[in-house]
């Protein structure tokens, strides 16, 4: 079997859970296309704003052209010229010119663009999937919130403001992802308390709003004591219109907390929102810790073992192609021996495969080991497509021949090439890549999979 994986990272191993809709969060190609739509939208919106500003300019010019007079109506219309002038203005200017300006519609291009692209917009499932993807990244890579909000992980090193943290927190609140809401609302609170909004434009979010959302999120997450403490903070800044509601919340928390907890001697009762990993067959095994650790940082070998690692060219004397163009191989690990093939695909081949594959992308599925059917799975978050020799009779025969030369395996019974594309936190958890309990699971009488070849391509 052949795979090509396109991802934001060399290897992405975090998970998100969401189904249905456009599944935009599962594919970096979809997210890249969405970014392009946003830039188009910005251009169309700029054109609309320019038109509206020009329209307002003309209306202001009309307003300033009207005569200023301290006379009464009777005094003004005594002059015949004035009388004719007001008749003219009412007919030619007020009725025609001003009406045309006021009712001029500059929204056509903007609304047409929105209507055309609307079906490609993300839905609620995409927002929820994206939020869980962020949570997976935080959990798997052990990223502290200050490291994220100080801008060290963004391409432009721009710090994230308290308002932006609040927006992410309230979106998680709407999706009922309470743990995620608490994380981002607490960070918004920290930034406001430390005065970080001075680094950004004037903050539009009040301390009361942050604390108000945080209280309910803490309560729904199971941290009743934390919600009680946050409510005490709220009472110090609560506006009059919310006074009775906040006091009612405080009374409620006092009624369900024990005297020991109210005195500060509480027992942690915070509930986990969801399992930090997915639902593949491997979870619960000791391999999971190793899996997560390798996601965060490569395993460092002792110097005496690291010295054994090497890079070399491989040429099979029985294969003429390899004599002229040997395979580039890097030894990554000694025990067990792990090798990586370098630059098997050319830039032209990778570009062509991407062009063909993105036209067929759909939500990736995995074989259910009980039913044998392919279906969306929480432990495989990506989009994929299948490509055969018929899709490009020039590129794929060359690729297949190259693989046959390097591996020594015939490609006659190989499956089609599968293109896998990851999005926010996309990954494929550890799994068996061959079918179990079935001798001819893939049809055709060719038996089971004996090898999988994967190409990693960073976009």
mmCIF file of C-alpha atoms in Angstrom, residues 32-416:
data_model
loop_
_atom_site.group_PDB
_atom_site.id
_atom_site.type_symbol
_atom_site.label_atom_id
_atom_site.label_comp_id
_atom_site.label_asym_id
_atom_site.label_seq_id
_atom_site.Cartn_x
_atom_site.Cartn_y
_atom_site.Cartn_z
ATOM 1 C CA UNK A 32 -5.561 27.266 3.007
ATOM 2 C CA UNK A 33 -8.464 27.694 0.579
ATOM 3 C CA UNK A 34 -10.559 29.305 3.314
ATOM 4 C CA UNK A 35 -7.740 31.782 3.959
ATOM 5 C CA UNK A 36 -7.745 32.621 0.247
ATOM 6 C CA UNK A 37 -11.495 33.246 0.378
ATOM 7 C CA UNK A 38 -10.976 35.563 3.347
ATOM 8 C CA UNK A 39 -8.413 37.596 1.418
ATOM 9 C CA UNK A 40 -10.849 37.844 -1.510
ATOM 10 C CA UNK A 41 -13.552 38.911 0.912
ATOM 11 C CA UNK A 42 -11.240 41.606 2.263
ATOM 12 C CA UNK A 43 -10.748 42.997 -1.247
ATOM 13 C CA UNK A 44 -14.491 42.984 -1.995
ATOM 14 C CA UNK A 45 -15.229 44.569 1.382
ATOM 15 C CA UNK A 46 -12.652 47.317 0.740
ATOM 16 C CA UNK A 47 -14.391 48.112 -2.545
ATOM 17 C CA UNK A 48 -17.729 48.288 -0.712
ATOM 18 C CA UNK A 49 -16.324 50.593 2.000
ATOM 19 C CA UNK A 50 -14.809 52.902 -0.615
ATOM 20 C CA UNK A 51 -18.170 53.105 -2.389
ATOM 21 C CA UNK A 52 -20.010 53.854 0.854
ATOM 22 C CA UNK A 53 -17.467 56.510 1.852
ATOM 23 C CA UNK A 54 -17.826 58.135 -1.556
ATOM 24 C CA UNK A 55 -21.602 58.024 -1.167
ATOM 25 C CA UNK A 56 -21.439 59.676 2.268
ATOM 26 C CA UNK A 57 -19.056 62.301 0.888
ATOM 27 C CA UNK A 58 -21.590 63.260 -1.785
ATOM 28 C CA UNK A 59 -24.414 63.398 0.778
ATOM 29 C CA UNK A 60 -22.287 65.660 2.993
ATOM 30 C CA UNK A 61 -21.522 67.905 0.017
ATOM 31 C CA UNK A 62 -25.249 68.151 -0.669
ATOM 32 C CA UNK A 63 -25.924 69.007 2.963
ATOM 33 C CA UNK A 64 -23.287 71.735 2.957
ATOM 34 C CA UNK A 65 -24.756 73.199 -0.257
ATOM 35 C CA UNK A 66 -28.070 73.948 1.460
ATOM 36 C CA UNK A 67 -28.507 77.631 2.353
ATOM 37 C CA UNK A 68 -28.094 78.800 5.915
ATOM 38 C CA UNK A 69 -30.743 81.310 6.921
ATOM 39 C CA UNK A 70 -31.821 82.836 10.195
ATOM 40 C CA UNK A 71 -35.036 84.093 8.601
ATOM 41 C CA UNK A 72 -38.452 82.620 9.257
ATOM 42 C CA UNK A 73 -40.191 80.711 6.481
ATOM 43 C CA UNK A 74 -42.447 83.716 5.679
ATOM 44 C CA UNK A 75 -39.480 86.074 5.461
ATOM 45 C CA UNK A 76 -37.506 83.607 3.290
ATOM 46 C CA UNK A 77 -40.181 83.021 0.660
ATOM 47 C CA UNK A 78 -40.996 86.728 0.273
ATOM 48 C CA UNK A 79 -38.201 86.901 -2.266
ATOM 49 C CA UNK A 80 -39.339 85.367 -5.605
ATOM 50 C CA UNK A 81 -35.874 83.981 -6.316
ATOM 51 C CA UNK A 82 -35.865 82.210 -2.941
ATOM 52 C CA UNK A 83 -39.324 80.829 -3.595
ATOM 53 C CA UNK A 84 -38.253 79.376 -6.937
ATOM 54 C CA UNK A 85 -35.009 78.059 -5.419
ATOM 55 C CA UNK A 86 -36.802 76.041 -2.758
ATOM 56 C CA UNK A 87 -39.159 74.624 -5.374
ATOM 57 C CA UNK A 88 -36.180 73.587 -7.486
ATOM 58 C CA UNK A 89 -34.320 72.037 -4.574
ATOM 59 C CA UNK A 90 -37.329 70.043 -3.480
ATOM 60 C CA UNK A 91 -37.908 68.695 -6.995
ATOM 61 C CA UNK A 92 -34.420 68.327 -8.476
ATOM 62 C CA UNK A 93 -32.285 67.873 -5.396
ATOM 63 C CA UNK A 94 -34.363 66.406 -2.574
ATOM 64 C CA UNK A 95 -36.601 64.270 -4.753
ATOM 65 C CA UNK A 96 -34.034 63.168 -7.344
ATOM 66 C CA UNK A 97 -30.390 63.723 -6.438
ATOM 67 C CA UNK A 98 -30.604 62.997 -2.705
ATOM 68 C CA UNK A 99 -32.978 60.071 -3.162
ATOM 69 C CA UNK A 100 -30.613 58.511 -5.684
ATOM 70 C CA UNK A 101 -27.710 58.922 -3.270
ATOM 71 C CA UNK A 102 -29.561 57.566 -0.227
ATOM 72 C CA UNK A 103 -30.991 54.557 -2.045
ATOM 73 C CA UNK A 104 -27.811 53.788 -3.992
ATOM 74 C CA UNK A 105 -27.024 50.115 -3.342
ATOM 75 C CA UNK A 106 -23.328 49.252 -3.170
ATOM 76 C CA UNK A 107 -23.838 45.855 -1.561
ATOM 77 C CA UNK A 108 -24.360 43.797 -4.739
ATOM 78 C CA UNK A 109 -20.765 42.610 -5.220
ATOM 79 C CA UNK A 110 -20.309 41.913 -1.519
ATOM 80 C CA UNK A 111 -23.530 39.929 -1.159
ATOM 81 C CA UNK A 112 -22.881 38.059 -4.407
ATOM 82 C CA UNK A 113 -19.449 37.021 -3.128
ATOM 83 C CA UNK A 114 -20.902 35.812 0.181
ATOM 84 C CA UNK A 115 -23.643 33.878 -1.608
ATOM 85 C CA UNK A 116 -21.104 32.226 -3.916
ATOM 86 C CA UNK A 117 -18.725 31.166 -1.119
ATOM 87 C CA UNK A 118 -21.252 30.439 1.632
ATOM 88 C CA UNK A 119 -21.286 26.692 1.001
ATOM 89 C CA UNK A 120 -17.537 26.640 1.689
ATOM 90 C CA UNK A 121 -17.833 28.422 5.038
ATOM 91 C CA UNK A 122 -17.202 26.399 8.222
ATOM 92 C CA UNK A 123 -20.140 25.157 10.242
ATOM 93 C CA UNK A 124 -20.579 24.586 13.981
ATOM 94 C CA UNK A 125 -18.897 21.197 13.708
ATOM 95 C CA UNK A 126 -15.806 22.822 12.193
ATOM 96 C CA UNK A 127 -15.597 25.359 15.021
ATOM 97 C CA UNK A 128 -15.943 22.628 17.624
ATOM 98 C CA UNK A 129 -13.401 20.440 15.851
ATOM 99 C CA UNK A 130 -10.956 23.338 15.620
ATOM 100 C CA UNK A 131 -11.308 24.098 19.323
ATOM 101 C CA UNK A 132 -10.724 20.484 20.302
ATOM 102 C CA UNK A 133 -7.744 20.472 17.939
ATOM 103 C CA UNK A 134 -6.252 23.390 19.864
ATOM 104 C CA UNK A 135 -6.856 21.494 23.102
ATOM 105 C CA UNK A 136 -5.109 18.421 21.714
ATOM 106 C CA UNK A 137 -2.091 20.516 20.776
ATOM 107 C CA UNK A 138 -1.946 21.975 24.294
ATOM 108 C CA UNK A 139 -2.213 18.534 25.903
ATOM 109 C CA UNK A 140 0.090 16.575 23.638
ATOM 110 C CA UNK A 141 2.872 19.140 23.371
ATOM 111 C CA UNK A 142 2.478 20.339 26.987
ATOM 112 C CA UNK A 143 2.275 23.969 25.875
ATOM 113 C CA UNK A 144 1.787 26.534 28.685
ATOM 114 C CA UNK A 145 -0.747 29.248 27.899
ATOM 115 C CA UNK A 146 1.676 32.178 28.443
ATOM 116 C CA UNK A 147 3.954 30.673 25.801
ATOM 117 C CA UNK A 148 1.059 30.691 23.345
ATOM 118 C CA UNK A 149 -0.282 34.154 24.141
ATOM 119 C CA UNK A 150 3.131 35.853 24.084
ATOM 120 C CA UNK A 151 3.315 35.148 20.366
ATOM 121 C CA UNK A 152 6.254 32.753 20.380
ATOM 122 C CA UNK A 153 4.286 30.164 18.391
ATOM 123 C CA UNK A 154 2.869 32.539 15.758
ATOM 124 C CA UNK A 155 4.621 33.265 12.476
ATOM 125 C CA UNK A 156 4.763 37.021 13.117
ATOM 126 C CA UNK A 157 5.485 36.759 16.887
ATOM 127 C CA UNK A 158 2.393 38.868 17.565
ATOM 128 C CA UNK A 159 1.116 38.465 21.141
ATOM 129 C CA UNK A 160 -2.497 37.362 21.578
ATOM 130 C CA UNK A 161 -4.626 39.952 23.357
ATOM 131 C CA UNK A 162 -7.034 39.420 26.235
ATOM 132 C CA UNK A 163 -9.922 40.116 23.838
ATOM 133 C CA UNK A 164 -8.747 37.352 21.476
ATOM 134 C CA UNK A 165 -8.439 34.882 24.379
ATOM 135 C CA UNK A 166 -11.936 35.907 25.436
ATOM 136 C CA UNK A 167 -13.271 35.258 21.924
ATOM 137 C CA UNK A 168 -11.816 31.728 21.888
ATOM 138 C CA UNK A 169 -13.094 31.105 25.421
ATOM 139 C CA UNK A 170 -16.642 32.241 24.655
ATOM 140 C CA UNK A 171 -16.705 30.190 21.455
ATOM 141 C CA UNK A 172 -15.729 27.122 23.517
ATOM 142 C CA UNK A 173 -18.476 28.166 25.961
ATOM 143 C CA UNK A 174 -21.059 28.136 23.147
ATOM 144 C CA UNK A 175 -19.860 24.689 22.074
ATOM 145 C CA UNK A 176 -20.088 23.480 25.708
ATOM 146 C CA UNK A 177 -16.383 22.623 25.758
ATOM 147 C CA UNK A 178 -16.067 23.723 29.355
ATOM 148 C CA UNK A 179 -12.440 22.776 30.011
ATOM 149 C CA UNK A 180 -11.359 24.640 26.881
ATOM 150 C CA UNK A 181 -13.484 27.643 27.896
ATOM 151 C CA UNK A 182 -11.868 27.768 31.343
ATOM 152 C CA UNK A 183 -8.336 27.599 29.921
ATOM 153 C CA UNK A 184 -8.810 30.560 27.573
ATOM 154 C CA UNK A 185 -11.002 32.656 29.888
ATOM 155 C CA UNK A 186 -8.478 32.280 32.712
ATOM 156 C CA UNK A 187 -5.749 33.418 30.319
ATOM 157 C CA UNK A 188 -7.866 36.418 29.297
ATOM 158 C CA UNK A 189 -8.292 37.203 33.001
ATOM 159 C CA UNK A 190 -4.540 36.943 33.623
ATOM 160 C CA UNK A 191 -3.747 39.264 30.718
ATOM 161 C CA UNK A 192 -6.256 41.840 31.925
ATOM 162 C CA UNK A 193 -5.083 41.660 35.530
ATOM 163 C CA UNK A 194 -1.470 42.127 34.431
ATOM 164 C CA UNK A 195 -2.396 45.002 32.125
ATOM 165 C CA UNK A 196 -1.320 43.313 28.903
ATOM 166 C CA UNK A 197 -4.051 45.032 26.878
ATOM 167 C CA UNK A 198 -1.904 48.149 26.912
ATOM 168 C CA UNK A 199 0.194 46.369 24.264
ATOM 169 C CA UNK A 200 -2.805 46.172 21.950
ATOM 170 C CA UNK A 201 -5.580 48.457 20.851
ATOM 171 C CA UNK A 202 -7.957 49.489 23.612
ATOM 172 C CA UNK A 203 -9.656 46.417 25.057
ATOM 173 C CA UNK A 204 -13.356 46.082 24.297
ATOM 174 C CA UNK A 205 -13.960 43.308 26.842
ATOM 175 C CA UNK A 206 -14.615 44.182 30.472
ATOM 176 C CA UNK A 207 -13.339 42.305 33.494
ATOM 177 C CA UNK A 208 -16.944 41.608 34.450
ATOM 178 C CA UNK A 209 -17.628 39.838 31.143
ATOM 179 C CA UNK A 210 -14.573 37.593 31.510
ATOM 180 C CA UNK A 211 -15.421 36.624 35.094
ATOM 181 C CA UNK A 212 -19.106 36.115 34.290
ATOM 182 C CA UNK A 213 -18.375 33.561 31.553
ATOM 183 C CA UNK A 214 -15.662 31.958 33.675
ATOM 184 C CA UNK A 215 -17.968 31.287 36.637
ATOM 185 C CA UNK A 216 -20.419 29.155 34.678
ATOM 186 C CA UNK A 217 -17.647 27.361 32.773
ATOM 187 C CA UNK A 218 -15.908 26.420 36.025
ATOM 188 C CA UNK A 219 -19.185 25.201 37.483
ATOM 189 C CA UNK A 220 -20.060 23.065 34.427
ATOM 190 C CA UNK A 221 -16.555 21.625 34.429
ATOM 191 C CA UNK A 222 -17.125 20.462 38.007
ATOM 192 C CA UNK A 223 -14.986 23.049 39.819
ATOM 193 C CA UNK A 224 -17.685 24.400 42.126
ATOM 194 C CA UNK A 225 -15.207 25.927 44.547
ATOM 195 C CA UNK A 226 -13.436 27.752 41.721
ATOM 196 C CA UNK A 227 -16.799 29.110 40.538
ATOM 197 C CA UNK A 228 -17.502 30.275 44.101
ATOM 198 C CA UNK A 229 -14.169 32.123 44.354
ATOM 199 C CA UNK A 230 -14.691 33.740 40.936
ATOM 200 C CA UNK A 231 -18.179 34.849 42.033
ATOM 201 C CA UNK A 232 -16.653 36.598 45.049
ATOM 202 C CA UNK A 233 -14.425 38.544 42.619
ATOM 203 C CA UNK A 234 -17.467 39.371 40.501
ATOM 204 C CA UNK A 235 -19.321 40.916 43.440
ATOM 205 C CA UNK A 236 -16.607 43.566 43.754
ATOM 206 C CA UNK A 237 -17.190 44.879 40.230
ATOM 207 C CA UNK A 238 -20.740 43.788 39.398
ATOM 208 C CA UNK A 239 -22.942 46.461 37.731
ATOM 209 C CA UNK A 240 -26.319 47.233 39.304
ATOM 210 C CA UNK A 241 -28.300 45.420 36.608
ATOM 211 C CA UNK A 242 -26.590 42.091 37.420
ATOM 212 C CA UNK A 243 -26.345 42.461 41.203
ATOM 213 C CA UNK A 244 -29.259 40.191 42.118
ATOM 214 C CA UNK A 245 -28.192 37.444 39.683
ATOM 215 C CA UNK A 246 -24.624 37.320 41.002
ATOM 216 C CA UNK A 247 -25.816 37.347 44.621
ATOM 217 C CA UNK A 248 -28.168 34.478 43.766
ATOM 218 C CA UNK A 249 -25.274 32.502 42.277
ATOM 219 C CA UNK A 250 -23.193 33.097 45.402
ATOM 220 C CA UNK A 251 -26.012 31.857 47.625
ATOM 221 C CA UNK A 252 -26.377 28.767 45.461
ATOM 222 C CA UNK A 253 -22.665 27.906 45.680
ATOM 223 C CA UNK A 254 -22.668 28.442 49.447
ATOM 224 C CA UNK A 255 -25.572 26.033 49.679
ATOM 225 C CA UNK A 256 -23.803 23.157 47.915
ATOM 226 C CA UNK A 257 -20.265 23.600 49.258
ATOM 227 C CA UNK A 258 -19.308 22.081 52.611
ATOM 228 C CA UNK A 259 -18.197 24.304 55.519
ATOM 229 C CA UNK A 260 -14.659 22.970 55.067
ATOM 230 C CA UNK A 261 -14.649 23.959 51.381
ATOM 231 C CA UNK A 262 -16.004 27.417 52.173
ATOM 232 C CA UNK A 263 -13.107 27.870 54.575
ATOM 233 C CA UNK A 264 -10.645 26.976 51.831
ATOM 234 C CA UNK A 265 -10.029 23.321 52.763
ATOM 235 C CA UNK A 266 -11.464 21.875 49.576
ATOM 236 C CA UNK A 267 -11.005 18.568 47.836
ATOM 237 C CA UNK A 268 -10.303 18.682 44.099
ATOM 238 C CA UNK A 269 -13.378 17.516 42.210
ATOM 239 C CA UNK A 270 -12.657 18.801 38.722
ATOM 240 C CA UNK A 271 -14.049 16.443 36.090
ATOM 241 C CA UNK A 272 -12.148 15.610 32.924
ATOM 242 C CA UNK A 273 -14.023 16.920 29.911
ATOM 243 C CA UNK A 274 -12.849 14.192 27.594
ATOM 244 C CA UNK A 275 -10.123 11.604 27.341
ATOM 245 C CA UNK A 276 -6.833 13.237 26.321
ATOM 246 C CA UNK A 277 -6.483 10.729 23.516
ATOM 247 C CA UNK A 278 -8.752 8.948 21.135
ATOM 248 C CA UNK A 279 -10.409 5.591 20.842
ATOM 249 C CA UNK A 280 -8.013 3.413 18.848
ATOM 250 C CA UNK A 281 -7.174 -0.093 20.003
ATOM 251 C CA UNK A 282 -3.878 1.013 21.533
ATOM 252 C CA UNK A 283 -5.175 3.405 24.208
ATOM 253 C CA UNK A 284 -4.638 2.075 27.675
ATOM 254 C CA UNK A 285 -1.344 0.455 26.721
ATOM 255 C CA UNK A 286 2.129 1.563 27.821
ATOM 256 C CA UNK A 287 2.885 2.611 24.245
ATOM 257 C CA UNK A 288 0.720 5.726 24.620
ATOM 258 C CA UNK A 289 3.219 7.521 26.870
ATOM 259 C CA UNK A 290 5.995 6.753 24.402
ATOM 260 C CA UNK A 291 3.789 7.969 21.553
ATOM 261 C CA UNK A 292 3.065 11.297 23.233
ATOM 262 C CA UNK A 293 6.689 11.780 24.281
ATOM 263 C CA UNK A 294 7.948 11.246 20.730
ATOM 264 C CA UNK A 295 5.442 13.825 19.510
ATOM 265 C CA UNK A 296 7.015 16.431 21.775
ATOM 266 C CA UNK A 297 10.689 15.697 21.169
ATOM 267 C CA UNK A 298 12.835 13.124 19.369
ATOM 268 C CA UNK A 299 14.383 10.360 21.427
ATOM 269 C CA UNK A 300 18.001 11.140 22.230
ATOM 270 C CA UNK A 301 20.322 8.176 21.875
ATOM 271 C CA UNK A 302 23.468 7.758 24.004
ATOM 272 C CA UNK A 303 26.617 9.029 22.198
ATOM 273 C CA UNK A 304 28.017 5.516 21.695
ATOM 274 C CA UNK A 305 24.829 4.467 19.872
ATOM 275 C CA UNK A 306 24.358 7.748 18.035
ATOM 276 C CA UNK A 307 27.788 7.310 16.443
ATOM 277 C CA UNK A 308 26.494 4.194 14.681
ATOM 278 C CA UNK A 309 23.859 6.189 12.794
ATOM 279 C CA UNK A 310 24.772 7.112 9.244
ATOM 280 C CA UNK A 311 23.509 8.261 5.873
ATOM 281 C CA UNK A 312 24.338 6.363 2.717
ATOM 282 C CA UNK A 313 23.419 5.715 -0.914
ATOM 283 C CA UNK A 314 21.759 2.419 -1.760
ATOM 284 C CA UNK A 315 22.146 0.852 -5.195
ATOM 285 C CA UNK A 316 21.040 -2.636 -6.091
ATOM 286 C CA UNK A 317 23.384 -4.168 -8.663
ATOM 287 C CA UNK A 318 20.420 -6.036 -10.161
ATOM 288 C CA UNK A 319 18.518 -2.789 -10.787
ATOM 289 C CA UNK A 320 19.932 -0.547 -13.472
ATOM 290 C CA UNK A 321 17.846 2.437 -12.358
ATOM 291 C CA UNK A 322 19.446 2.405 -8.897
ATOM 292 C CA UNK A 323 22.934 2.269 -10.356
ATOM 293 C CA UNK A 324 22.311 5.561 -12.129
ATOM 294 C CA UNK A 325 20.124 7.062 -9.394
ATOM 295 C CA UNK A 326 20.815 5.416 -6.003
ATOM 296 C CA UNK A 327 18.403 5.808 -3.099
ATOM 297 C CA UNK A 328 19.332 8.260 -0.327
ATOM 298 C CA UNK A 329 18.899 6.552 3.056
ATOM 299 C CA UNK A 330 19.283 7.886 6.603
ATOM 300 C CA UNK A 331 19.576 5.576 9.597
ATOM 301 C CA UNK A 332 17.385 7.000 12.374
ATOM 302 C CA UNK A 333 17.649 4.301 15.040
ATOM 303 C CA UNK A 334 19.884 1.319 15.696
ATOM 304 C CA UNK A 335 17.737 -1.020 17.819
ATOM 305 C CA UNK A 336 15.302 -1.611 16.278
ATOM 306 C CA UNK A 337 16.775 -0.492 12.993
ATOM 307 C CA UNK A 338 14.775 2.363 11.490
ATOM 308 C CA UNK A 339 15.660 3.925 8.149
ATOM 309 C CA UNK A 340 14.236 6.897 6.274
ATOM 310 C CA UNK A 341 14.326 7.284 2.488
ATOM 311 C CA UNK A 342 15.093 10.828 1.360
ATOM 312 C CA UNK A 343 13.937 12.700 -1.752
ATOM 313 C CA UNK A 344 12.169 9.775 -3.390
ATOM 314 C CA UNK A 345 9.678 12.156 -5.013
ATOM 315 C CA UNK A 346 10.664 15.179 -7.067
ATOM 316 C CA UNK A 347 9.150 18.634 -6.643
ATOM 317 C CA UNK A 348 7.300 18.202 -9.942
ATOM 318 C CA UNK A 349 5.830 14.867 -8.832
ATOM 319 C CA UNK A 350 4.750 16.206 -5.440
ATOM 320 C CA UNK A 351 3.079 19.253 -6.992
ATOM 321 C CA UNK A 352 1.231 17.104 -9.527
ATOM 322 C CA UNK A 353 0.044 14.649 -6.876
ATOM 323 C CA UNK A 354 -1.245 17.515 -4.752
ATOM 324 C CA UNK A 355 -3.105 19.028 -7.721
ATOM 325 C CA UNK A 356 -4.791 15.723 -8.552
ATOM 326 C CA UNK A 357 -5.523 14.690 -4.987
ATOM 327 C CA UNK A 358 -7.121 17.880 -3.708
ATOM 328 C CA UNK A 359 -9.907 17.558 -6.288
ATOM 329 C CA UNK A 360 -11.055 14.293 -4.681
ATOM 330 C CA UNK A 361 -10.574 14.965 -0.968
ATOM 331 C CA UNK A 362 -13.143 13.631 1.482
ATOM 332 C CA UNK A 363 -13.218 12.866 5.209
ATOM 333 C CA UNK A 364 -10.814 10.002 5.863
ATOM 334 C CA UNK A 365 -12.194 6.755 7.248
ATOM 335 C CA UNK A 366 -10.749 3.743 9.041
ATOM 336 C CA UNK A 367 -11.723 0.075 8.952
ATOM 337 C CA UNK A 368 -13.826 -0.964 11.943
ATOM 338 C CA UNK A 369 -12.047 -4.074 13.262
ATOM 339 C CA UNK A 370 -15.387 -5.584 14.322
ATOM 340 C CA UNK A 371 -17.596 -4.919 11.294
ATOM 341 C CA UNK A 372 -14.858 -4.640 8.671
ATOM 342 C CA UNK A 373 -16.552 -1.511 7.278
ATOM 343 C CA UNK A 374 -14.789 1.795 6.590
ATOM 344 C CA UNK A 375 -16.227 4.668 8.642
ATOM 345 C CA UNK A 376 -15.163 8.025 10.184
ATOM 346 C CA UNK A 377 -13.182 7.455 13.384
ATOM 347 C CA UNK A 378 -12.148 9.718 16.255
ATOM 348 C CA UNK A 379 -8.578 8.448 16.019
ATOM 349 C CA UNK A 380 -8.190 9.395 12.352
ATOM 350 C CA UNK A 381 -8.717 13.101 11.693
ATOM 351 C CA UNK A 382 -7.786 14.003 8.123
ATOM 352 C CA UNK A 383 -9.059 14.137 4.573
ATOM 353 C CA UNK A 384 -7.897 11.724 1.914
ATOM 354 C CA UNK A 385 -8.214 10.781 -1.731
ATOM 355 C CA UNK A 386 -7.105 7.845 -3.870
ATOM 356 C CA UNK A 387 -5.057 8.176 -7.039
ATOM 357 C CA UNK A 388 -4.300 5.514 -9.641
ATOM 358 C CA UNK A 389 -2.071 5.267 -12.701
ATOM 359 C CA UNK A 390 -5.052 6.347 -14.808
ATOM 360 C CA UNK A 391 -5.025 9.767 -13.121
ATOM 361 C CA UNK A 392 -1.637 10.554 -14.633
ATOM 362 C CA UNK A 393 -0.050 7.993 -16.961
ATOM 363 C CA UNK A 394 3.230 9.893 -16.895
ATOM 364 C CA UNK A 395 3.841 10.528 -13.178
ATOM 365 C CA UNK A 396 2.555 7.414 -11.419
ATOM 366 C CA UNK A 397 4.294 4.713 -13.471
ATOM 367 C CA UNK A 398 7.591 6.476 -12.737
ATOM 368 C CA UNK A 399 6.785 6.669 -8.999
ATOM 369 C CA UNK A 400 5.739 3.015 -8.868
ATOM 370 C CA UNK A 401 8.862 1.897 -10.706
ATOM 371 C CA UNK A 402 11.030 3.871 -8.286
ATOM 372 C CA UNK A 403 9.349 2.175 -5.316
ATOM 373 C CA UNK A 404 9.736 -1.228 -6.906
ATOM 374 C CA UNK A 405 13.438 -0.602 -7.497
ATOM 375 C CA UNK A 406 14.075 0.492 -3.897
ATOM 376 C CA UNK A 407 11.950 -2.083 -2.065
ATOM 377 C CA UNK A 408 12.339 -5.065 -4.356
ATOM 378 C CA UNK A 409 8.562 -5.581 -4.112
ATOM 379 C CA UNK A 410 6.419 -5.882 -7.212
ATOM 380 C CA UNK A 411 3.790 -3.148 -7.578
ATOM 381 C CA UNK A 412 1.361 -5.194 -9.679
ATOM 382 C CA UNK A 413 -0.915 -5.922 -6.730
ATOM 383 C CA UNK A 414 -0.284 -2.690 -4.806
ATOM 384 C CA UNK A 415 -3.273 -0.556 -3.876
ATOM 385 C CA UNK A 416 -3.741 2.894 -5.356
#
